[in-house]
Amino acid sequence: MALRMPAPEQAILSRRNVLIERLRTALPESNVISDETGRRAYDCDALTMYRTLPLVVVLPETVEQVQAIMAIAEDMSVKVVPRGSGTSLSGGSLPLEDGILLGMSKFNRILEIDFENRCARVQPGVQNLAISKAVESRGFYYAPDPSSQIACSIGGNVAENAGGVHCLKYGLTTNNILGLELVLMGGERLRLGGKHLDSELYDLMGVITGSEGLLGVITEVTVRILQKPMIARGLLLGFPTVDAGARCVGAIIARGIVPGGLEMMDNATIRAVEAFQPCGYPLDAGAVVIVELDGAAAEVDHLVKEVEAIAQAEGATTTKISQSEEERLRFWAGRKNAFPAVSCIGPDYLCMDGTIPRARLPEVLTRMDELAKARGLRVANVFHAGDGNLHPLILYDASKEGDIERAEQLGADILRLCVAVGGVLTGEHGVGVEKRDLMGEMFNETDLDQQQRLKCAFDPQHRLNPGKVFPTLHRCAELGMMHVVGGKTPFPDLPRF
Amino acid sequence: MASPLDSVTPLEESEVADIVRSANAGGTTLRIVGHGSKSALGRNAPQERLLTTRRLNGVSLYEPQELVLTARAGTPLRDIIDLLDENGQQFAFEPIDYATLLGDSPRDDTLGGAISVNASGPRRIRAGAARDHVLGIRCVTGRGDIVKSGGRVMKNVTGYDLSKLLTGAFGTLAILTEITMKVLPKPETERTVLATGLGERESLALLRGASATPYEVSGLAVSFVEGHPTAALRLDGPEISVAHRSEDLIQSLRSTGAHFEKLDESRSRAHWIRLRDAAPVAEIEGQVWRLSVAPSDGFSVVDSLRGAGAPILAHFYDWAGGLIWLCLDGALDAHAVSIRAAVNRVGGHATLIRASEDVRGVVEVFHPQPETLARLTRSVKESFDPAHILERGRMRTEF
């Protein structure tokens, strides 16, 4: 696939040997991977349609080594692409031909579990699910649960501000972390927050979360852990149409109920899921809604009845209530299998990630159907209905000439549609390279310039993960980061870049 | 305070941008106020011109079913809270009203003001801070650029989350013009369990014990009634659930030996409004500090200050012990050195909330930062406001 990335800098490529030599002085020899076979393993993340062989791969084991790498990179003006587990769906850790690929996989230790303060200090390479596993003996868990949680790393979760199916009630990564340690371009080490709540002065932790590896390399995360709800029960609801399902979701929330999980699937997904591994979804339904209610037993039982009544009033044709933990998990099984199931009918699919105001869903789905028909493709829809996060899965066949391009064009059409109805380009997957060139749909030049000025405050030479998020790179000086009033630079004591 | 001659009251965002651009060109510093209820917060740093956002008023979007509300920055918070209340909704972060502390009339703040100071209350431990409920912001930067960030949907990772940065920035990065908030259903009822008969340290341990139960406690504080520590544990939700959970909670804490008592809904509400607004320290004459530390460090910080002879007149703990409000006998240095030393030993920060203009002119109101962080903070400031015209000196001497 043709993807416009910053042109490789000849000056860097020609000094590759010097760079490798210097990296080998900073790291154990085996942690600097320079041969092609070794580097090949890192040539893409989960957006596999784009691949680039990195200049060199480094796998540091200590923060000091990360600092040394970042100092060498700055000194030699080499680009750096940070990578956690490589599960980004938007190409956030797509390597650069003239860049160091900085893999954080060896930072895999849980440093401290502090039940009393309800937090855990972990290294960035620790897998999301491993945190919950480490604290479950005392009834705790870590709330954000992206679908890749058995593989994705907490450092990557912070970089992408990962979500999951429980966001409406429990928030995204940004709402569940207390502290960060990071290394800036050049090698300086910085700690933000800690075990206390709310950082003072500017909320740098808030802006670094979701910055897609463009502001710093995360070397430690302090996460909040929560007590598991006493019980959770699920409802599996079938509706004749997506409209009816959407109305039910709106009615539940209007009643003042905030479910732990609230998911919807359209008929195309229901059929794919049932063909993949039957789990009792009604095949004739236009939409299936899964509602999970959690909390104290008495409250959950009470809310289950309320939701059941709402569903019936909204014309539900199927209403099943989980009577056991096993049954609750079975309701979820279909949803969790949705992506692999759809890939069986695809045979390939492109997963989009827009968020829309929930009330616009019926209209968006109708419009999406028209757009798909116009491109000669089909779309299956999986929807985090509670928070409006839509995952249209565009089905295509990579072996067919032009199908990939059509799928990509349809993806762009759909995201434009999301923005047009008041939504956004990405709810949880990140902009990366995938949605980079669509940023102009949501932000004007002034908005994007301000975001890039912030980038300049962290990384004035644009060496950290360039080519991601922003459609065009402006030099910091062009953005007026050198401010001159009446011919005089204010605050002449300040070092300027 | 600037004289009325120097003040401007724009009606539109574009006017705000014009004012900032001309201030930028002339190097004129601007004070940004809504209703001015928090003018006595922050460093004492007089500005040359006063920009009031109170005419940027009005709710422009409210969709209860979507849990979203957009209002212009100068909209009175009271109006928004009333509107939400009519629809059975609320701001779950329970915004503190600084009026009791700073001597203003009650709830005379604006949405922009509340967001600019990240005004979170007792429910912060469960529901998050103000910053966790901001979905999107429109603002005018110190360069005079109109910039938007975020959106109106719950889940959004498109571009940098500038809304987080602007929340709590005291107007030093940009002038907020419109804010989109996540709103949530208001709990059907609430009840508070009071635990008495324990010492201060034991009462705080009880709070931490309660926070490790699955009973979804939404407020955990220790205040003092005639000198006796009183732990307050709030439960909210549907009546049936609150009734069960409060019983279960008391059972789980029996072994502490505390005496338990329940406050009904109206007494519970009154109790938490007092704590939200820091009334136990606000009512005593003296300088007020707000300390944020790990919950398990709360007691040792206060105890070490007492040991060092700090003249503490009143104090209480919120956030399971992680938020300490202190009222001290006034001093020219506001006891800043000893308070910050006590906090630095364990990690966290201390903010001087109430003190005279003179004191706030010489004492660093916000916690000093290590050098690398201070440098980065300044670069971030300058990425929005290169000429330091917005609230110059309000947060930091150097900008």
CSV table of C-alpha atoms in Angstrom, one decimal, chain A residues 444 446-447 450 453, chain B residues 8 10-25 30-32 51-53 56 72-73 112 116 136-149 162-163 165-166 169-179 380-386 388-391:
chain,number,residue,atom,x,y,z
A,444,ASN,CA,-9.0,23.3,11.0
A,446,THR,CA,-5.5,26.7,13.5
A,447,ASP,CA,-6.5,23.7,15.7
A,450,GLN,CA,-1.9,24.5,18.2
A,453,ARG,CA,2.9,23.7,19.0
B,8,VAL,CA,-14.0,44.3,28.6
B,10,PRO,CA,-17.2,40.4,25.1
B,11,LEU,CA,-20.4,38.9,23.8
B,12,GLU,CA,-18.9,36.6,21.3
B,13,GLU,CA,-15.9,34.3,21.0
B,14,SER,CA,-14.7,36.3,18.0
B,15,GLU,CA,-14.6,39.4,20.2
B,16,VAL,CA,-12.5,37.5,22.8
B,17,ALA,CA,-10.1,36.7,20.0
B,18,ASP,CA,-9.9,40.3,18.9
B,19,ILE,CA,-9.2,41.5,22.4
B,20,VAL,CA,-6.5,38.9,23.0
B,21,ARG,CA,-4.8,39.7,19.6
B,22,SER,CA,-4.6,43.3,20.5
B,23,ALA,CA,-3.4,42.6,24.0
B,24,ASN,CA,-0.8,40.3,22.4
B,25,ALA,CA,0.3,43.0,20.1
B,30,LEU,CA,-5.2,40.1,31.0
B,31,ARG,CA,-7.1,38.9,34.0
B,32,ILE,CA,-9.8,36.4,33.0
B,51,LEU,CA,-11.7,40.3,30.6
B,52,THR,CA,-15.1,39.1,31.9
B,53,THR,CA,-16.7,36.1,30.3
B,56,LEU,CA,-20.7,34.4,27.1
B,72,ARG,CA,-20.6,28.9,27.1
B,73,ALA,CA,-17.9,29.5,29.7
B,112,GLY,CA,-15.6,28.3,32.9
B,116,SER,CA,-10.4,26.4,35.1
B,136,GLY,CA,-14.5,19.1,24.7
B,137,ILE,CA,-13.4,22.7,24.9
B,138,ARG,CA,-13.4,25.8,22.7
B,139,CYS,CA,-11.0,28.5,23.7
B,140,VAL,CA,-9.0,31.5,22.6
B,141,THR,CA,-5.3,30.9,23.2
B,142,GLY,CA,-2.8,33.6,24.3
B,143,ARG,CA,-2.0,34.1,20.6
B,144,GLY,CA,-5.6,35.1,19.9
B,145,ASP,CA,-6.3,31.9,18.0
B,146,ILE,CA,-9.7,30.2,18.4
B,147,VAL,CA,-9.0,26.6,19.0
B,148,LYS,CA,-11.2,23.6,19.6
B,149,SER,CA,-10.3,20.3,21.2
B,162,LEU,CA,-5.9,19.6,25.1
B,163,SER,CA,-9.1,19.7,27.2
B,165,LEU,CA,-4.4,20.5,29.8
B,166,LEU,CA,-6.8,23.5,29.9
B,169,ALA,CA,-4.9,25.9,34.1
B,170,PHE,CA,-6.4,28.9,35.8
B,171,GLY,CA,-6.8,30.7,32.4
B,172,THR,CA,-3.0,30.9,31.9
B,173,LEU,CA,-3.0,28.9,28.6
B,174,ALA,CA,-6.3,30.1,27.0
B,175,ILE,CA,-9.6,31.7,27.7
B,176,LEU,CA,-12.3,29.1,27.7
B,177,THR,CA,-15.3,30.1,25.7
B,178,GLU,CA,-17.4,26.9,25.5
B,179,ILE,CA,-17.2,23.6,27.3
B,380,VAL,CA,3.9,24.2,27.4
B,381,LYS,CA,2.7,27.6,28.6
B,382,GLU,CA,4.5,29.3,25.8
B,383,SER,CA,3.1,27.0,23.2
B,384,PHE,CA,-0.3,28.6,24.0
B,385,ASP,CA,0.7,32.0,25.3
B,386,PRO,CA,4.2,33.0,24.0
B,388,HIS,CA,2.7,35.6,28.8
B,389,ILE,CA,-0.2,37.9,28.6
B,390,LEU,CA,-2.9,35.6,30.1
B,391,GLU,CA,-2.9,35.8,33.9
